Coordinates of C-alpha atoms in Angstrom, one line a residue:
Chain A
M15 CA -0.1 0.4 0.4
E16 CA 0.7 3.5 -0.8
R17 CA 2.2 5.2 2.2
I18 CA 0.7 7.9 3.9
K19 CA 1.6 11.0 3.3
F20 CA 3.5 14.4 5.4
V21 CA 4.5 17.9 4.4
I22 CA 6.5 20.2 6.7
I23 CA 6.5 23.4 7.3
E24 CA 7.9 24.6 10.3
K25 CA 11.1 27.1 10.6
S26 CA 13.2 25.9 12.8
Y27 CA 15.4 23.2 11.4
L28 CA 16.0 21.0 15.2
I29 CA 11.6 21.4 15.9
R30 CA 11.2 20.0 12.1
K31 CA 14.0 17.4 11.6
G32 CA 12.3 15.9 15.1
I33 CA 9.1 15.7 13.9
A34 CA 10.0 14.1 10.3
S35 CA 12.1 11.8 11.8
I36 CA 9.5 10.9 14.9
I37 CA 7.0 10.4 11.4
N38 CA 9.0 8.4 9.2
R39 CA 9.6 5.5 12.4
I40 CA 5.7 5.5 12.3
E41 CA 4.5 2.6 9.9
H42 CA 3.3 3.2 6.6
A43 CA 4.4 6.9 6.9
T44 CA 6.4 8.9 5.4
V45 CA 7.8 12.3 4.8
V46 CA 8.0 14.0 1.3
K47 CA 8.7 17.4 1.9
E48 CA 10.6 19.7 4.5
L49 CA 9.3 23.5 4.0
E50 CA 10.4 26.3 5.9
N51 CA 7.6 28.6 4.6
L52 CA 4.5 29.0 3.2
D53 CA 6.3 29.8 -0.7
E54 CA 6.4 27.1 -1.7
I55 CA 3.6 25.2 -0.5
N56 CA 0.7 25.5 -3.6
S57 CA 3.5 23.8 -6.2
A58 CA 4.8 21.4 -3.5
L59 CA 0.4 20.0 -2.3
L60 CA 0.4 20.2 -6.3
K61 CA 3.5 17.4 -6.3
Y62 CA 3.3 15.9 -3.5
T63 CA -0.5 15.5 -2.9
P64 CA 0.4 14.4 0.7
D65 CA -2.1 13.4 3.7
F66 CA -2.0 15.7 6.3
I67 CA 0.7 18.6 6.8
V68 CA 2.1 19.3 9.5
V69 CA 2.3 23.2 10.4
N70 CA 3.7 25.7 12.8
I71 CA 1.1 28.0 14.6
G72 CA 3.5 31.0 14.4
I73 CA 3.7 30.6 10.4
L74 CA -0.6 29.7 9.9
S75 CA -1.2 33.2 11.5
D76 CA 0.4 34.3 8.5
I77 CA -2.8 33.9 7.3
D78 CA -2.5 36.5 3.6
T79 CA -0.3 33.9 2.0
F80 CA -3.1 31.0 2.9
R81 CA -5.1 33.0 1.0
N82 CA -5.9 30.2 -0.9
T83 CA -8.8 28.6 0.5
E84 CA -9.6 25.4 -1.2
I85 CA -6.0 24.6 1.2
K86 CA -7.8 26.4 4.3
A87 CA -10.5 24.6 4.4
D88 CA -8.6 21.2 4.0
L89 CA -7.3 22.8 6.6
S90 CA -9.7 21.1 8.9
Q91 CA -8.8 17.7 7.9
T92 CA -5.2 17.6 6.9
G93 CA -3.6 20.1 9.7
I94 CA -1.5 19.2 12.3
G95 CA -0.2 22.3 14.1
I96 CA 3.0 22.2 15.9
A97 CA 2.4 25.3 19.2
S98 CA 5.6 25.9 20.1
G99 CA 6.7 26.5 24.0
N100 CA 4.7 27.4 27.0
S101 CA 1.6 29.7 24.9
A102 CA -1.8 28.9 25.5
E103 CA -1.7 28.5 21.7
K104 CA -2.0 24.3 21.9
E105 CA -6.0 24.6 23.3
K106 CA -7.0 25.8 20.9
K107 CA -7.5 24.1 17.1
H108 CA -6.9 26.8 15.5
G109 CA -8.7 25.2 12.3
L110 CA -7.1 22.5 12.3
R111 CA -7.6 18.6 12.4
E112 CA -4.6 18.0 15.6
I113 CA -1.9 19.9 17.5
I114 CA 1.2 18.7 18.8
S115 CA 3.0 20.8 22.0
T116 CA 6.9 20.6 21.9
L117 CA 6.2 20.6 25.1
D118 CA 4.2 17.5 24.6
E119 CA 5.6 14.5 26.1
R120 CA 6.7 11.8 24.0
D121 CA 3.6 9.2 24.0
D122 CA 1.3 11.8 23.7
I123 CA 3.1 13.0 20.6
Y124 CA 2.8 9.2 18.4
N125 CA -1.1 8.3 20.3
K126 CA -1.8 11.5 18.4
L127 CA -0.1 11.4 15.3
Q128 CA -0.6 7.4 15.5
S129 CA -4.2 7.9 15.5
L130 CA -5.2 10.0 12.7
I131 CA -2.3 7.3 10.8
R132 CA -4.8 4.5 11.5
E133 CA -7.6 6.5 10.6
K134 CA -6.5 6.7 6.9
V135 CA -4.4 3.4 7.0
D136 CA -8.3 2.2 6.9
S137 CA -10.0 3.8 5.3
R138 CA -7.5 2.6 2.3
H139 CA -7.7 -0.6 3.1
K140 CA -10.9 -0.3 2.9
L141 CA -10.9 1.1 -0.9
S142 CA -7.8 -1.4 -1.7
Q143 CA -9.3 -4.6 -1.6
Q144 CA -10.8 -3.0 -4.2
T145 CA -7.8 -3.8 -7.1
E146 CA -9.9 -5.3 -9.6
L147 CA -11.3 -3.9 -12.3
S148 CA -15.2 -4.0 -12.8
E149 CA -16.8 -4.6 -15.9
R150 CA -17.9 -1.1 -16.5
E151 CA -14.1 0.4 -16.1
K152 CA -12.7 -2.6 -18.1
T153 CA -15.3 -1.7 -21.0
I154 CA -13.8 2.3 -20.4
L155 CA -9.9 0.8 -20.5
K156 CA -10.8 -0.7 -23.7
H157 CA -11.5 2.7 -25.7
V158 CA -9.3 4.4 -23.3
A159 CA -6.6 1.6 -24.9
K160 CA -8.4 2.5 -28.0
G161 CA -7.6 5.7 -28.0
L162 CA -11.4 7.6 -28.1
T163 CA -11.2 10.9 -25.8
N164 CA -13.6 10.8 -22.5
K165 CA -15.9 12.3 -24.8
E166 CA -15.9 9.8 -27.4
I167 CA -16.0 7.7 -24.3
A168 CA -18.7 9.0 -23.4
E169 CA -20.8 9.2 -26.3
K170 CA -20.9 5.8 -26.9
L171 CA -21.6 4.3 -24.0
F172 CA -24.5 7.0 -22.7
L173 CA -22.8 8.9 -20.4
S174 CA -21.5 12.3 -19.3
A175 CA -18.6 12.6 -19.4
H176 CA -18.2 13.5 -16.2
T177 CA -19.0 9.7 -15.1
V178 CA -16.4 8.7 -17.9
I179 CA -13.9 10.7 -16.3
T180 CA -14.5 9.7 -12.4
H181 CA -13.9 5.8 -14.2
R182 CA -10.5 6.8 -14.9
K183 CA -9.6 8.3 -11.8
N184 CA -10.4 5.2 -10.5
I185 CA -8.9 2.9 -13.6
T186 CA -5.5 4.8 -12.5
N187 CA -6.0 4.5 -8.7
K188 CA -6.8 1.0 -9.0
L189 CA -3.9 0.3 -11.0
G190 CA -1.2 3.1 -11.0
I191 CA -0.8 3.3 -14.3
K192 CA -1.5 6.6 -14.9
T193 CA -0.7 7.3 -19.2
I194 CA -2.3 6.3 -21.3
S195 CA 0.5 3.9 -23.0
G196 CA 0.9 2.2 -19.9
L197 CA -3.0 1.7 -20.0
T198 CA -2.7 0.3 -23.0
V199 CA -0.1 -2.3 -22.2
Y200 CA -1.7 -3.1 -19.0
A201 CA -4.9 -4.2 -20.6
I202 CA -3.0 -6.2 -24.2
L203 CA -1.3 -8.2 -20.7
N204 CA -4.9 -8.5 -19.3
N205 CA -6.6 -10.1 -22.6
I206 CA -9.3 -6.9 -22.2
I207 CA -8.0 -5.9 -25.8
S208 CA -5.7 -8.2 -28.5
I209 CA -3.3 -6.0 -30.4
G210 CA -5.8 -6.4 -33.3
D211 CA -8.2 -4.2 -32.2
L212 CA -5.7 -1.5 -31.8
E213 CA -5.6 -1.6 -35.7
Chain B
M18 CA 26.8 15.4 5.5
N19 CA 26.6 18.7 2.8
I20 CA 30.6 18.1 0.1
T21 CA 32.5 20.8 0.8
P22 CA 35.6 21.9 -0.9
D23 CA 38.0 20.0 1.0
M24 CA 37.0 17.0 1.5
K25 CA 38.8 14.4 -0.7
M26 CA 37.2 13.8 -4.2
A27 CA 37.4 9.9 -2.8
D28 CA 35.5 9.8 -0.1
V29 CA 32.8 12.1 -2.1
L30 CA 32.0 9.2 -4.1
F31 CA 32.5 6.5 -1.5
H32 CA 29.3 8.2 0.2
N33 CA 27.3 8.7 -2.9
Y34 CA 28.5 6.3 -6.1
T35 CA 25.7 7.9 -7.8
L36 CA 27.2 11.1 -8.1
L37 CA 30.0 9.7 -10.8
P38 CA 27.8 10.1 -13.9
V39 CA 27.9 13.5 -12.7
V40 CA 31.0 13.7 -11.9
S41 CA 31.5 13.0 -15.5
R42 CA 29.4 15.2 -16.9
F43 CA 32.5 18.2 -15.5
N44 CA 34.1 16.0 -17.8
I45 CA 36.5 14.9 -14.6
K46 CA 37.4 11.7 -15.2
L47 CA 38.5 8.9 -12.2
G48 CA 41.9 8.8 -10.4
F49 CA 42.2 11.1 -7.9
G50 CA 45.0 9.8 -5.8
D51 CA 43.6 11.8 -2.7
K52 CA 43.2 15.3 -4.2
T53 CA 40.3 17.5 -3.2
V54 CA 37.2 18.4 -4.4
S55 CA 38.3 21.8 -5.2
E56 CA 42.0 20.3 -6.2
V57 CA 40.7 18.2 -8.9
C58 CA 37.8 20.9 -9.8
R59 CA 40.9 23.4 -10.1
N60 CA 43.1 20.5 -12.7
S61 CA 40.2 20.1 -14.3
D62 CA 38.4 24.1 -15.1
V63 CA 35.4 23.1 -13.4
N64 CA 33.3 25.9 -11.5
L65 CA 34.0 24.8 -8.2
D66 CA 30.6 26.2 -6.7
F67 CA 28.9 25.1 -9.7
F68 CA 30.4 21.7 -8.7
L69 CA 29.1 21.5 -5.3
E70 CA 26.0 22.9 -5.6
I71 CA 24.7 20.5 -8.6
T72 CA 26.4 17.5 -6.5
N73 CA 24.4 19.0 -3.3
S74 CA 21.0 19.4 -4.6
Y75 CA 21.9 15.8 -6.3
V76 CA 23.1 13.7 -2.8
D77 CA 20.3 15.2 -1.0
E78 CA 16.8 17.1 -1.7
D79 CA 16.1 18.7 0.5
Y80 CA 19.9 21.0 0.2
I81 CA 19.0 24.3 -0.1
P82 CA 21.1 26.1 -3.0
Q83 CA 23.3 28.6 -1.5
K84 CA 22.9 32.8 -2.4
E85 CA 26.2 31.9 -5.4
L86 CA 24.1 29.8 -7.2
N87 CA 22.5 32.7 -8.7
T88 CA 25.4 34.1 -9.6
F89 CA 26.4 32.0 -12.5
P90 CA 26.0 32.4 -16.0
V91 CA 22.8 31.4 -17.1
S92 CA 25.1 29.3 -20.2
L93 CA 27.0 27.4 -17.1
I94 CA 24.0 25.8 -16.1
V95 CA 23.0 25.1 -20.0
Q96 CA 26.0 24.0 -20.7
Y97 CA 25.4 21.2 -17.8
L98 CA 21.5 20.5 -18.7
K99 CA 23.2 19.9 -21.9
K100 CA 25.7 17.3 -21.1
T101 CA 23.3 15.7 -18.9
H102 CA 20.6 15.3 -21.7
Q103 CA 23.6 13.8 -23.5
Y104 CA 24.6 11.3 -20.9
Y105 CA 20.2 10.1 -21.2
L106 CA 19.9 10.4 -25.4
E107 CA 23.7 7.9 -25.7
E108 CA 24.3 6.2 -22.8
K109 CA 20.9 5.4 -19.8
I110 CA 18.3 5.0 -22.7
P111 CA 20.3 2.8 -25.3
E112 CA 21.6 0.6 -22.3
I113 CA 18.4 0.3 -21.1
E114 CA 17.4 -1.1 -24.9
R115 CA 20.3 -3.1 -24.8
N116 CA 18.9 -5.0 -21.8
I117 CA 15.5 -4.8 -23.3
Q118 CA 16.8 -6.4 -26.8
R119 CA 18.9 -9.5 -23.8
V120 CA 15.4 -9.9 -22.4
L121 CA 13.9 -10.4 -26.4
D122 CA 16.4 -13.1 -27.0
A123 CA 16.2 -15.2 -23.8
E124 CA 12.9 -15.1 -23.2
K125 CA 11.3 -17.2 -26.3
T126 CA 7.9 -17.9 -23.9
I127 CA 6.8 -14.5 -23.3
N128 CA 8.5 -12.9 -26.1
D129 CA 5.0 -11.4 -27.8
K130 CA 4.5 -9.6 -23.6
F131 CA 7.9 -7.3 -23.1
S132 CA 8.1 -6.6 -26.8
L133 CA 5.3 -3.7 -25.0
V134 CA 7.4 -2.9 -22.8
E135 CA 10.1 -2.4 -26.4
N136 CA 7.5 -0.4 -27.8
F137 CA 6.4 1.4 -24.8
F138 CA 10.2 1.8 -24.3
T139 CA 10.4 3.4 -28.0
E140 CA 7.6 5.9 -27.7
Y141 CA 9.5 6.7 -24.4
K142 CA 12.1 7.0 -25.9
Q143 CA 10.1 9.5 -28.7
E144 CA 8.6 11.8 -26.1
L145 CA 12.7 12.4 -23.9
T146 CA 13.6 13.2 -27.2
N147 CA 11.4 16.1 -28.5
H148 CA 11.3 17.3 -24.9
I149 CA 14.9 17.4 -25.3
N150 CA 15.1 19.2 -28.5
R151 CA 12.5 21.6 -28.0
E152 CA 14.6 22.6 -24.8
E153 CA 18.1 22.9 -27.1
A154 CA 16.2 24.4 -30.0
N155 CA 13.9 27.2 -28.3
V156 CA 14.8 27.2 -24.5
H157 CA 18.5 27.3 -24.3
P158 CA 18.8 29.3 -27.0
Y159 CA 15.9 31.2 -26.0
V160 CA 17.1 31.9 -22.4
L161 CA 21.1 32.4 -23.2
E162 CA 19.4 35.6 -25.4
I163 CA 17.9 36.9 -22.1
E164 CA 20.7 37.0 -20.3
A165 CA 22.6 38.5 -23.0
A166 CA 20.5 41.2 -22.7
A167 CA 20.5 41.8 -19.3
I168 CA 23.9 41.4 -19.2
K169 CA 24.4 44.7 -21.5
N170 CA 21.5 45.8 -20.0
E171 CA 19.3 47.1 -23.0
I172 CA 16.2 45.2 -24.9
N173 CA 15.7 46.0 -28.4
K174 CA 12.2 46.0 -30.0
S175 CA 12.2 42.4 -31.6
L176 CA 13.3 40.9 -28.1
H177 CA 10.7 42.5 -26.3
S178 CA 8.5 40.8 -28.1
K179 CA 9.3 38.1 -27.6
I180 CA 9.9 38.5 -24.4
R181 CA 6.0 38.8 -24.7
K182 CA 4.6 36.3 -27.0
Y183 CA 6.9 33.1 -25.3
S184 CA 8.3 34.1 -21.4
I185 CA 9.8 31.9 -19.5
N186 CA 7.4 31.5 -17.4
D187 CA 5.5 29.8 -20.4
F188 CA 7.8 27.3 -20.6
A189 CA 7.9 26.4 -16.8
S190 CA 4.0 25.8 -17.4
E191 CA 4.2 23.8 -20.3
H192 CA 7.7 21.4 -18.5
D193 CA 5.8 17.8 -18.9
N194 CA 6.5 14.8 -16.5
V195 CA 8.8 12.6 -18.5
E196 CA 8.7 11.3 -15.4
E197 CA 4.8 9.4 -15.5
K198 CA 6.1 7.4 -18.4
L199 CA 8.6 6.0 -16.7
F200 CA 6.5 5.4 -13.2
D201 CA 4.3 3.1 -15.3
L202 CA 6.7 1.7 -16.8
K203 CA 8.4 0.2 -14.2
N204 CA 4.5 -0.4 -12.6
I205 CA 3.8 -2.9 -15.7
I206 CA 7.4 -4.4 -15.7
I207 CA 7.6 -5.2 -11.1
K208 CA 3.3 -5.5 -11.2
Y209 CA 2.0 -7.0 -14.5
L210 CA 3.9 -9.0 -16.6
P211 CA 4.3 -12.7 -16.6
P212 CA 7.2 -13.5 -14.5
C213 CA 10.4 -13.5 -16.0
N214 CA 13.3 -16.2 -16.1
S215 CA 16.0 -13.6 -17.1
S216 CA 15.1 -12.1 -13.5
G217 CA 19.6 -10.5 -13.5
L218 CA 18.6 -8.9 -16.6
C219 CA 14.6 -7.6 -15.3
N220 CA 17.0 -6.5 -13.0
S221 CA 18.9 -4.2 -14.3
I222 CA 16.6 -2.8 -16.5
L223 CA 15.1 -1.9 -13.3
I224 CA 17.5 -0.7 -11.5
E225 CA 18.9 1.6 -14.3
L226 CA 15.1 2.7 -14.8
F227 CA 14.9 4.1 -11.0
R228 CA 17.8 6.0 -11.2
L229 CA 17.4 7.2 -15.1
E230 CA 14.3 8.5 -12.5
K231 CA 16.2 10.5 -10.3
D232 CA 18.0 11.8 -12.4
L233 CA 15.3 13.4 -14.8
N234 CA 13.8 14.9 -11.0
A235 CA 17.9 16.4 -10.3
H236 CA 17.4 18.2 -13.5
A237 CA 14.1 18.8 -13.7
N238 CA 15.1 20.3 -10.2
L239 CA 18.1 23.0 -11.7
E240 CA 15.6 24.0 -14.2
D241 CA 12.3 24.5 -12.2
K242 CA 14.7 26.3 -9.2
V243 CA 17.0 27.7 -10.4
L244 CA 16.7 28.8 -14.5
I245 CA 13.5 29.7 -14.5
P246 CA 13.9 31.8 -11.4
K247 CA 17.6 33.3 -12.3
V248 CA 15.1 34.1 -16.2
A249 CA 12.0 35.2 -15.0
A250 CA 13.3 37.7 -13.0
M251 CA 15.8 38.7 -15.7
E252 CA 12.9 39.0 -18.1
E253 CA 11.3 41.7 -15.4
K254 CA 14.4 42.8 -15.4
L255 CA 14.4 43.3 -19.4
L256 CA 10.4 44.9 -19.4
A257 CA 10.6 47.2 -17.0
L258 CA 13.7 48.8 -19.0
Y259 CA 12.1 48.7 -22.6
K260 CA 9.3 50.6 -20.2
A261 CA 11.1 53.3 -19.0

């Protein structure tokens, strides 16, 4: 199973490396990117599609850079705040999912992180048990391999383009193959389509 | 551990063997004895600071480029990027192709299945070649022209309309990831091909694919994090100059 991905945004080198090494020790979890500030947040999120974002509460208040409201809304699900020192800040949630204080005991930190990771892993498991393509998905894959566009497939199968896109996303998630050529190879290997069909 | 001028070049490679092709790209040959990084660079006529930035960011993805990186001429970066392109097209790709051919020769029973991998890889090679040709034919001359104008601090009408028509940020947004296909290929070989008896050959294909992927990522990072911001800043300066 793909691991649960974390991005850390924290100015302090010591804290950043500390939290990263803790996360990397937890089963199924991995830190994919460490950032010092919010500058590269948008591109990092696009590139790494993290499951959780660990962010210093201090930076968070730098609200202007967080103008992207989508990210903000996401943070209530994906955000883990780092509250430093003895501030009362750790009592508030700051619109985030969880808060870790630099004064937290070892077990507290592990428990908080582990329960978030566990939850994610469980929901992934439910999804990943279905790696077999459904009949519908096989049909769509066949047309994709033949080189039809989403719109053409939609017309052929009397579906909306949106539905076709959803099916395609599911196919890619199940197989871990993104490109059309890759999907075509898969379809031939699994006799969903024959080489003759491609002519 | 960062690579520093006083380290012995041999030690650098003992610790990070993945740097071997990178070092070759600088035309640095093996047989260093106990020479330090700075001595080897001096002897081989290589810009030491540039060498350090490239190697450090190659081994450590989190390495933050020093400010000096911005003082390197664009031409030096372009020269390095070209060398890297050459390495892909003249060494890495043919090497993988040869191994694919060997598997095809050895595995008669799954030959038809494995030839799909061959086709897939040929397609990938074409895509990568196009990508590289486009960069060398359009992007590199363009950035060199921008640099020359920025140094002279003057901009003429034709360059102005060029920037307006196609700026470096357009290149950045078109900068398609050639890694996607590579990822799929690894996935297909590891998960979906029928079991292959020539496991040694299959493994070396996979290892080469993983290495190529790492190298392409470092290459893209150099373009995205260093070249593009640098050129974008020059464009901005030139446009402001034109207005004035």
